[in-house]
């Protein structure tokens, strides 16, 4: 029996563009990633058979080739033009921009990532969040960047004449210590779901576990209510930045 609440359900626009997102990732990584993808980008020649001898011939054929990455060069050229003039952050203190990223990175890095993704894929998202330590009076806010391939589902509604994000699903990958091997890490996929209920924002973390009946099943591992200065917020603190072709 299939589970009804499939948190990994994707938006129709995501379905249309997702293959492009992953191809662009390969293009930006360059020749190594393109060659590792094998027949995805370079089909076998007609005379190559799908056996050991044919596979060896294909590997020689693939490794001899050179990939001219016009896409990567174009993206880098556009980014260079954009940053020819340094960004002006106005009256914001430089000290306040040094560690605004979730991983402690400076604001300049977030700007660079944002421009690269918008030029390349046409979409990126930024989540505004804060430390989860409730005992801290003034919790530190930070920005978390989400790439287009991880913004999998969303809905908007018009509220008082303005388009407002009312539903959002973000895919995340977290690293956990391997209980069997202290030198190894285990990657786990989870989904961060934002909803507006009774006019207030609610966040749930969903995970996947194996089920004897259905094979795999999603469940809610954590629920929390985001607040600012102790008050619940009535919006989803996420900004989607688009290129003109996505608007």
GROMACS .gro file of C-alpha atoms in nm:
model
  247
    1UNK     CA    1   0.000   0.000   0.000
    2UNK     CA    2   0.140   0.336  -0.108
    3UNK     CA    3   0.180   0.611   0.148
    4UNK     CA    4  -0.047   0.909   0.083
    5UNK     CA    5   0.173   1.177   0.239
    6UNK     CA    6   0.468   1.164   0.001
    7UNK     CA    7   0.682   1.452   0.120
    8UNK     CA    8   0.917   1.407  -0.178
    9UNK     CA    9   0.636   1.496  -0.423
   10UNK     CA   10   0.772   1.761  -0.662
   11UNK     CA   11   0.622   2.077  -0.813
   12UNK     CA   12   0.527   2.066  -1.183
   13UNK     CA   13   0.795   2.327  -1.265
   14UNK     CA   14   1.053   2.120  -1.079
   15UNK     CA   15   0.961   1.812  -1.282
   16UNK     CA   16   1.010   2.013  -1.600
   17UNK     CA   17   1.351   2.156  -1.507
   18UNK     CA   18   1.514   1.906  -1.269
   19UNK     CA   19   1.710   1.719  -1.538
   20UNK     CA   20   1.852   2.052  -1.651
   21UNK     CA   21   1.963   2.133  -1.295
   22UNK     CA   22   2.164   1.813  -1.260
   23UNK     CA   23   2.312   1.847  -1.610
   24UNK     CA   24   2.422   2.203  -1.527
   25UNK     CA   25   2.589   2.072  -1.209
   26UNK     CA   26   2.790   1.832  -1.427
   27UNK     CA   27   2.879   2.107  -1.673
   28UNK     CA   28   3.002   2.334  -1.392
   29UNK     CA   29   3.214   2.051  -1.249
   30UNK     CA   30   3.375   2.013  -1.588
   31UNK     CA   31   3.523   1.736  -1.801
   32UNK     CA   32   3.572   1.486  -1.518
   33UNK     CA   33   3.202   1.486  -1.427
   34UNK     CA   34   3.095   1.467  -1.793
   35UNK     CA   35   3.318   1.167  -1.857
   36UNK     CA   36   3.217   0.994  -1.533
   37UNK     CA   37   2.854   1.013  -1.651
   38UNK     CA   38   2.953   0.789  -1.942
   39UNK     CA   39   2.680   0.712  -2.193
   40UNK     CA   40   2.449   0.973  -2.041
   41UNK     CA   41   2.631   1.235  -2.251
   42UNK     CA   42   2.845   1.023  -2.485
   43UNK     CA   43   2.660   0.723  -2.634
   44UNK     CA   44   2.846   0.415  -2.748
   45UNK     CA   45   2.933   0.404  -3.118
   46UNK     CA   46   2.724   0.175  -3.337
   47UNK     CA   47   2.998  -0.088  -3.362
   48UNK     CA   48   3.057  -0.110  -2.987
   49UNK     CA   49   2.889  -0.409  -2.827
   50UNK     CA   50   2.763  -0.414  -2.470
   51UNK     CA   51   3.016  -0.672  -2.349
   52UNK     CA   52   3.352  -0.652  -2.175
   53UNK     CA   53   3.546  -0.591  -2.497
   54UNK     CA   54   3.297  -0.329  -2.611
   55UNK     CA   55   3.305  -0.152  -2.273
   56UNK     CA   56   3.685  -0.138  -2.280
   57UNK     CA   57   3.674   0.010  -2.631
   58UNK     CA   58   3.420   0.266  -2.515
   59UNK     CA   59   3.638   0.368  -2.218
   60UNK     CA   60   3.935   0.426  -2.452
   61UNK     CA   61   3.710   0.622  -2.689
   62UNK     CA   62   3.572   0.835  -2.405
   63UNK     CA   63   3.909   0.906  -2.240
   64UNK     CA   64   4.065   1.016  -2.571
   65UNK     CA   65   3.801   1.282  -2.616
   66UNK     CA   66   3.827   1.642  -2.500
   67UNK     CA   67   3.522   1.826  -2.371
   68UNK     CA   68   3.501   2.191  -2.472
   69UNK     CA   69   3.299   2.344  -2.188
   70UNK     CA   70   3.147   2.651  -2.354
   71UNK     CA   71   2.875   2.664  -2.088
   72UNK     CA   72   3.118   2.695  -1.797
   73UNK     CA   73   3.322   2.958  -1.980
   74UNK     CA   74   3.010   3.161  -2.056
   75UNK     CA   75   2.887   3.148  -1.696
   76UNK     CA   76   3.228   3.252  -1.561
   77UNK     CA   77   3.242   3.536  -1.812
   78UNK     CA   78   2.900   3.669  -1.708
   79UNK     CA   79   2.990   3.641  -1.338
   80UNK     CA   80   3.314   3.828  -1.401
   81UNK     CA   81   3.121   4.109  -1.571
   82UNK     CA   82   2.876   4.131  -1.282
   83UNK     CA   83   3.151   4.158  -1.019
   84UNK     CA   84   3.363   4.400  -1.218
   85UNK     CA   85   3.229   4.662  -0.981
   86UNK     CA   86   3.242   4.543  -0.614
   87UNK     CA   87   2.901   4.515  -0.438
   88UNK     CA   88   2.797   4.814  -0.228
   89UNK     CA   89   2.636   4.709   0.102
   90UNK     CA   90   2.554   5.062   0.212
   91UNK     CA   91   2.565   5.136   0.583
   92UNK     CA   92   2.595   4.773   0.692
   93UNK     CA   93   2.906   4.720   0.904
   94UNK     CA   94   3.168   4.490   0.755
   95UNK     CA   95   3.187   4.302   1.086
   96UNK     CA   96   2.819   4.206   1.055
   97UNK     CA   97   2.880   4.043   0.716
   98UNK     CA   98   3.170   3.817   0.811
   99UNK     CA   99   2.983   3.510   0.937
  100UNK     CA  100   2.624   3.535   0.811
  101UNK     CA  101   2.618   3.192   0.646
  102UNK     CA  102   2.495   2.877   0.820
  103UNK     CA  103   2.846   2.734   0.777
  104UNK     CA  104   3.006   3.056   0.904
  105UNK     CA  105   3.090   3.186   0.558
  106UNK     CA  106   3.093   3.561   0.483
  107UNK     CA  107   2.819   3.742   0.293
  108UNK     CA  108   3.048   3.785  -0.011
  109UNK     CA  109   3.053   3.406  -0.058
  110UNK     CA  110   2.673   3.388  -0.038
  111UNK     CA  111   2.647   3.663  -0.301
  112UNK     CA  112   2.893   3.477  -0.527
  113UNK     CA  113   2.703   3.148  -0.491
  114UNK     CA  114   2.375   3.325  -0.559
  115UNK     CA  115   2.496   3.492  -0.877
  116UNK     CA  116   2.655   3.169  -1.005
  117UNK     CA  117   2.335   2.970  -0.952
  118UNK     CA  118   2.104   3.235  -1.100
  119UNK     CA  119   2.323   3.272  -1.408
  120UNK     CA  120   2.360   2.894  -1.447
  121UNK     CA  121   2.025   2.749  -1.339
  122UNK     CA  122   1.804   3.055  -1.308
  123UNK     CA  123   1.694   2.978  -0.952
  124UNK     CA  124   1.826   2.972  -0.595
  125UNK     CA  125   1.671   3.009  -0.250
  126UNK     CA  126   1.790   3.163   0.076
  127UNK     CA  127   1.647   3.065   0.414
  128UNK     CA  128   1.673   3.310   0.703
  129UNK     CA  129   1.701   3.109   1.025
  130UNK     CA  130   1.845   3.142   1.376
  131UNK     CA  131   2.026   2.936   1.637
  132UNK     CA  132   1.794   2.679   1.794
  133UNK     CA  133   1.921   2.746   2.146
  134UNK     CA  134   1.615   2.888   2.321
  135UNK     CA  135   1.819   2.984   2.628
  136UNK     CA  136   2.006   3.252   2.433
  137UNK     CA  137   1.827   3.588   2.462
  138UNK     CA  138   1.957   3.726   2.133
  139UNK     CA  139   1.984   3.430   1.896
  140UNK     CA  140   2.218   3.475   1.601
  141UNK     CA  141   2.043   3.485   1.264
  142UNK     CA  142   2.205   3.332   0.958
  143UNK     CA  143   2.144   3.261   0.589
  144UNK     CA  144   2.125   2.911   0.443
  145UNK     CA  145   2.154   2.871   0.066
  146UNK     CA  146   1.938   2.609  -0.109
  147UNK     CA  147   2.015   2.518  -0.468
  148UNK     CA  148   1.746   2.479  -0.732
  149UNK     CA  149   1.757   2.098  -0.726
  150UNK     CA  150   1.673   2.099  -0.353
  151UNK     CA  151   1.373   2.337  -0.371
  152UNK     CA  152   1.135   2.060  -0.471
  153UNK     CA  153   0.783   2.186  -0.395
  154UNK     CA  154   0.608   2.515  -0.318
  155UNK     CA  155   0.276   2.699  -0.333
  156UNK     CA  156   0.187   3.066  -0.323
  157UNK     CA  157  -0.136   3.253  -0.254
  158UNK     CA  158  -0.234   3.615  -0.289
  159UNK     CA  159  -0.278   3.781   0.049
  160UNK     CA  160  -0.398   4.142   0.048
  161UNK     CA  161  -0.296   4.175  -0.316
  162UNK     CA  162   0.057   4.036  -0.267
  163UNK     CA  163   0.185   3.694  -0.370
  164UNK     CA  164   0.294   3.510  -0.056
  165UNK     CA  165   0.473   3.179  -0.010
  166UNK     CA  166   0.237   2.951   0.186
  167UNK     CA  167   0.395   2.607   0.140
  168UNK     CA  168   0.754   2.497   0.085
  169UNK     CA  169   0.951   2.172   0.082
  170UNK     CA  170   1.331   2.173   0.090
  171UNK     CA  171   1.542   1.861   0.048
  172UNK     CA  172   1.847   1.841   0.275
  173UNK     CA  173   2.141   1.607   0.316
  174UNK     CA  174   2.288   1.572   0.665
  175UNK     CA  175   2.600   1.387   0.771
  176UNK     CA  176   2.588   1.156   1.073
  177UNK     CA  177   2.867   0.970   1.247
  178UNK     CA  178   2.877   0.604   1.152
  179UNK     CA  179   2.820   0.408   1.477
  180UNK     CA  180   3.017   0.118   1.328
  181UNK     CA  181   3.314   0.326   1.210
  182UNK     CA  182   3.426   0.652   1.378
  183UNK     CA  183   3.624   0.747   1.065
  184UNK     CA  184   3.321   0.727   0.838
  185UNK     CA  185   3.008   0.940   0.799
  186UNK     CA  186   2.662   0.841   0.682
  187UNK     CA  187   2.464   1.075   0.459
  188UNK     CA  188   2.095   1.095   0.541
  189UNK     CA  189   1.826   1.267   0.338
  190UNK     CA  190   1.560   1.471   0.512
  191UNK     CA  191   1.292   1.720   0.409
  192UNK     CA  192   1.220   2.057   0.571
  193UNK     CA  193   0.851   2.144   0.526
  194UNK     CA  194   0.712   2.493   0.585
  195UNK     CA  195   0.338   2.559   0.610
  196UNK     CA  196   0.116   2.848   0.716
  197UNK     CA  197  -0.146   2.725   0.963
  198UNK     CA  198  -0.393   2.958   1.133
  199UNK     CA  199  -0.191   3.247   0.997
  200UNK     CA  200   0.137   3.129   1.154
  201UNK     CA  201   0.445   2.954   1.016
  202UNK     CA  202   0.513   2.594   1.115
  203UNK     CA  203   0.819   2.383   1.028
  204UNK     CA  204   0.844   2.004   1.019
  205UNK     CA  205   1.139   1.778   0.949
  206UNK     CA  206   1.050   1.460   0.760
  207UNK     CA  207   1.267   1.152   0.731
  208UNK     CA  208   1.244   0.819   0.554
  209UNK     CA  209   1.255   0.479   0.720
  210UNK     CA  210   1.211   0.124   0.600
  211UNK     CA  211   0.868  -0.029   0.642
  212UNK     CA  212   0.790  -0.403   0.625
  213UNK     CA  213   0.468  -0.346   0.430
  214UNK     CA  214   0.542  -0.056   0.192
  215UNK     CA  215   0.923  -0.082   0.183
  216UNK     CA  216   0.980   0.284   0.270
  217UNK     CA  217   0.776   0.530   0.470
  218UNK     CA  218   0.806   0.899   0.554
  219UNK     CA  219   0.751   1.022   0.908
  220UNK     CA  220   0.776   1.354   1.094
  221UNK     CA  221   1.086   1.357   1.315
  222UNK     CA  222   1.054   1.709   1.452
  223UNK     CA  223   0.808   2.000   1.457
  224UNK     CA  224   0.884   2.353   1.567
  225UNK     CA  225   0.741   2.705   1.542
  226UNK     CA  226   0.982   2.979   1.428
  227UNK     CA  227   0.972   3.300   1.630
  228UNK     CA  228   1.123   3.648   1.619
  229UNK     CA  229   1.166   3.824   1.955
  230UNK     CA  230   0.946   3.557   2.112
  231UNK     CA  231   0.657   3.608   1.868
  232UNK     CA  232   0.541   3.362   1.604
  233UNK     CA  233   0.592   3.478   1.247
  234UNK     CA  234   0.316   3.485   0.985
  235UNK     CA  235   0.540   3.421   0.682
  236UNK     CA  236   0.785   3.162   0.554
  237UNK     CA  237   1.136   3.315   0.593
  238UNK     CA  238   1.255   3.201   0.252
  239UNK     CA  239   1.345   3.407  -0.055
  240UNK     CA  240   1.348   3.257  -0.405
  241UNK     CA  241   1.570   3.446  -0.648
  242UNK     CA  242   1.497   3.390  -1.015
  243UNK     CA  243   1.642   3.487  -1.351
  244UNK     CA  244   1.416   3.658  -1.605
  245UNK     CA  245   1.342   3.332  -1.789
  246UNK     CA  246   1.188   3.188  -1.470
  247UNK     CA  247   0.962   3.483  -1.388
   0.00000   0.00000   0.00000
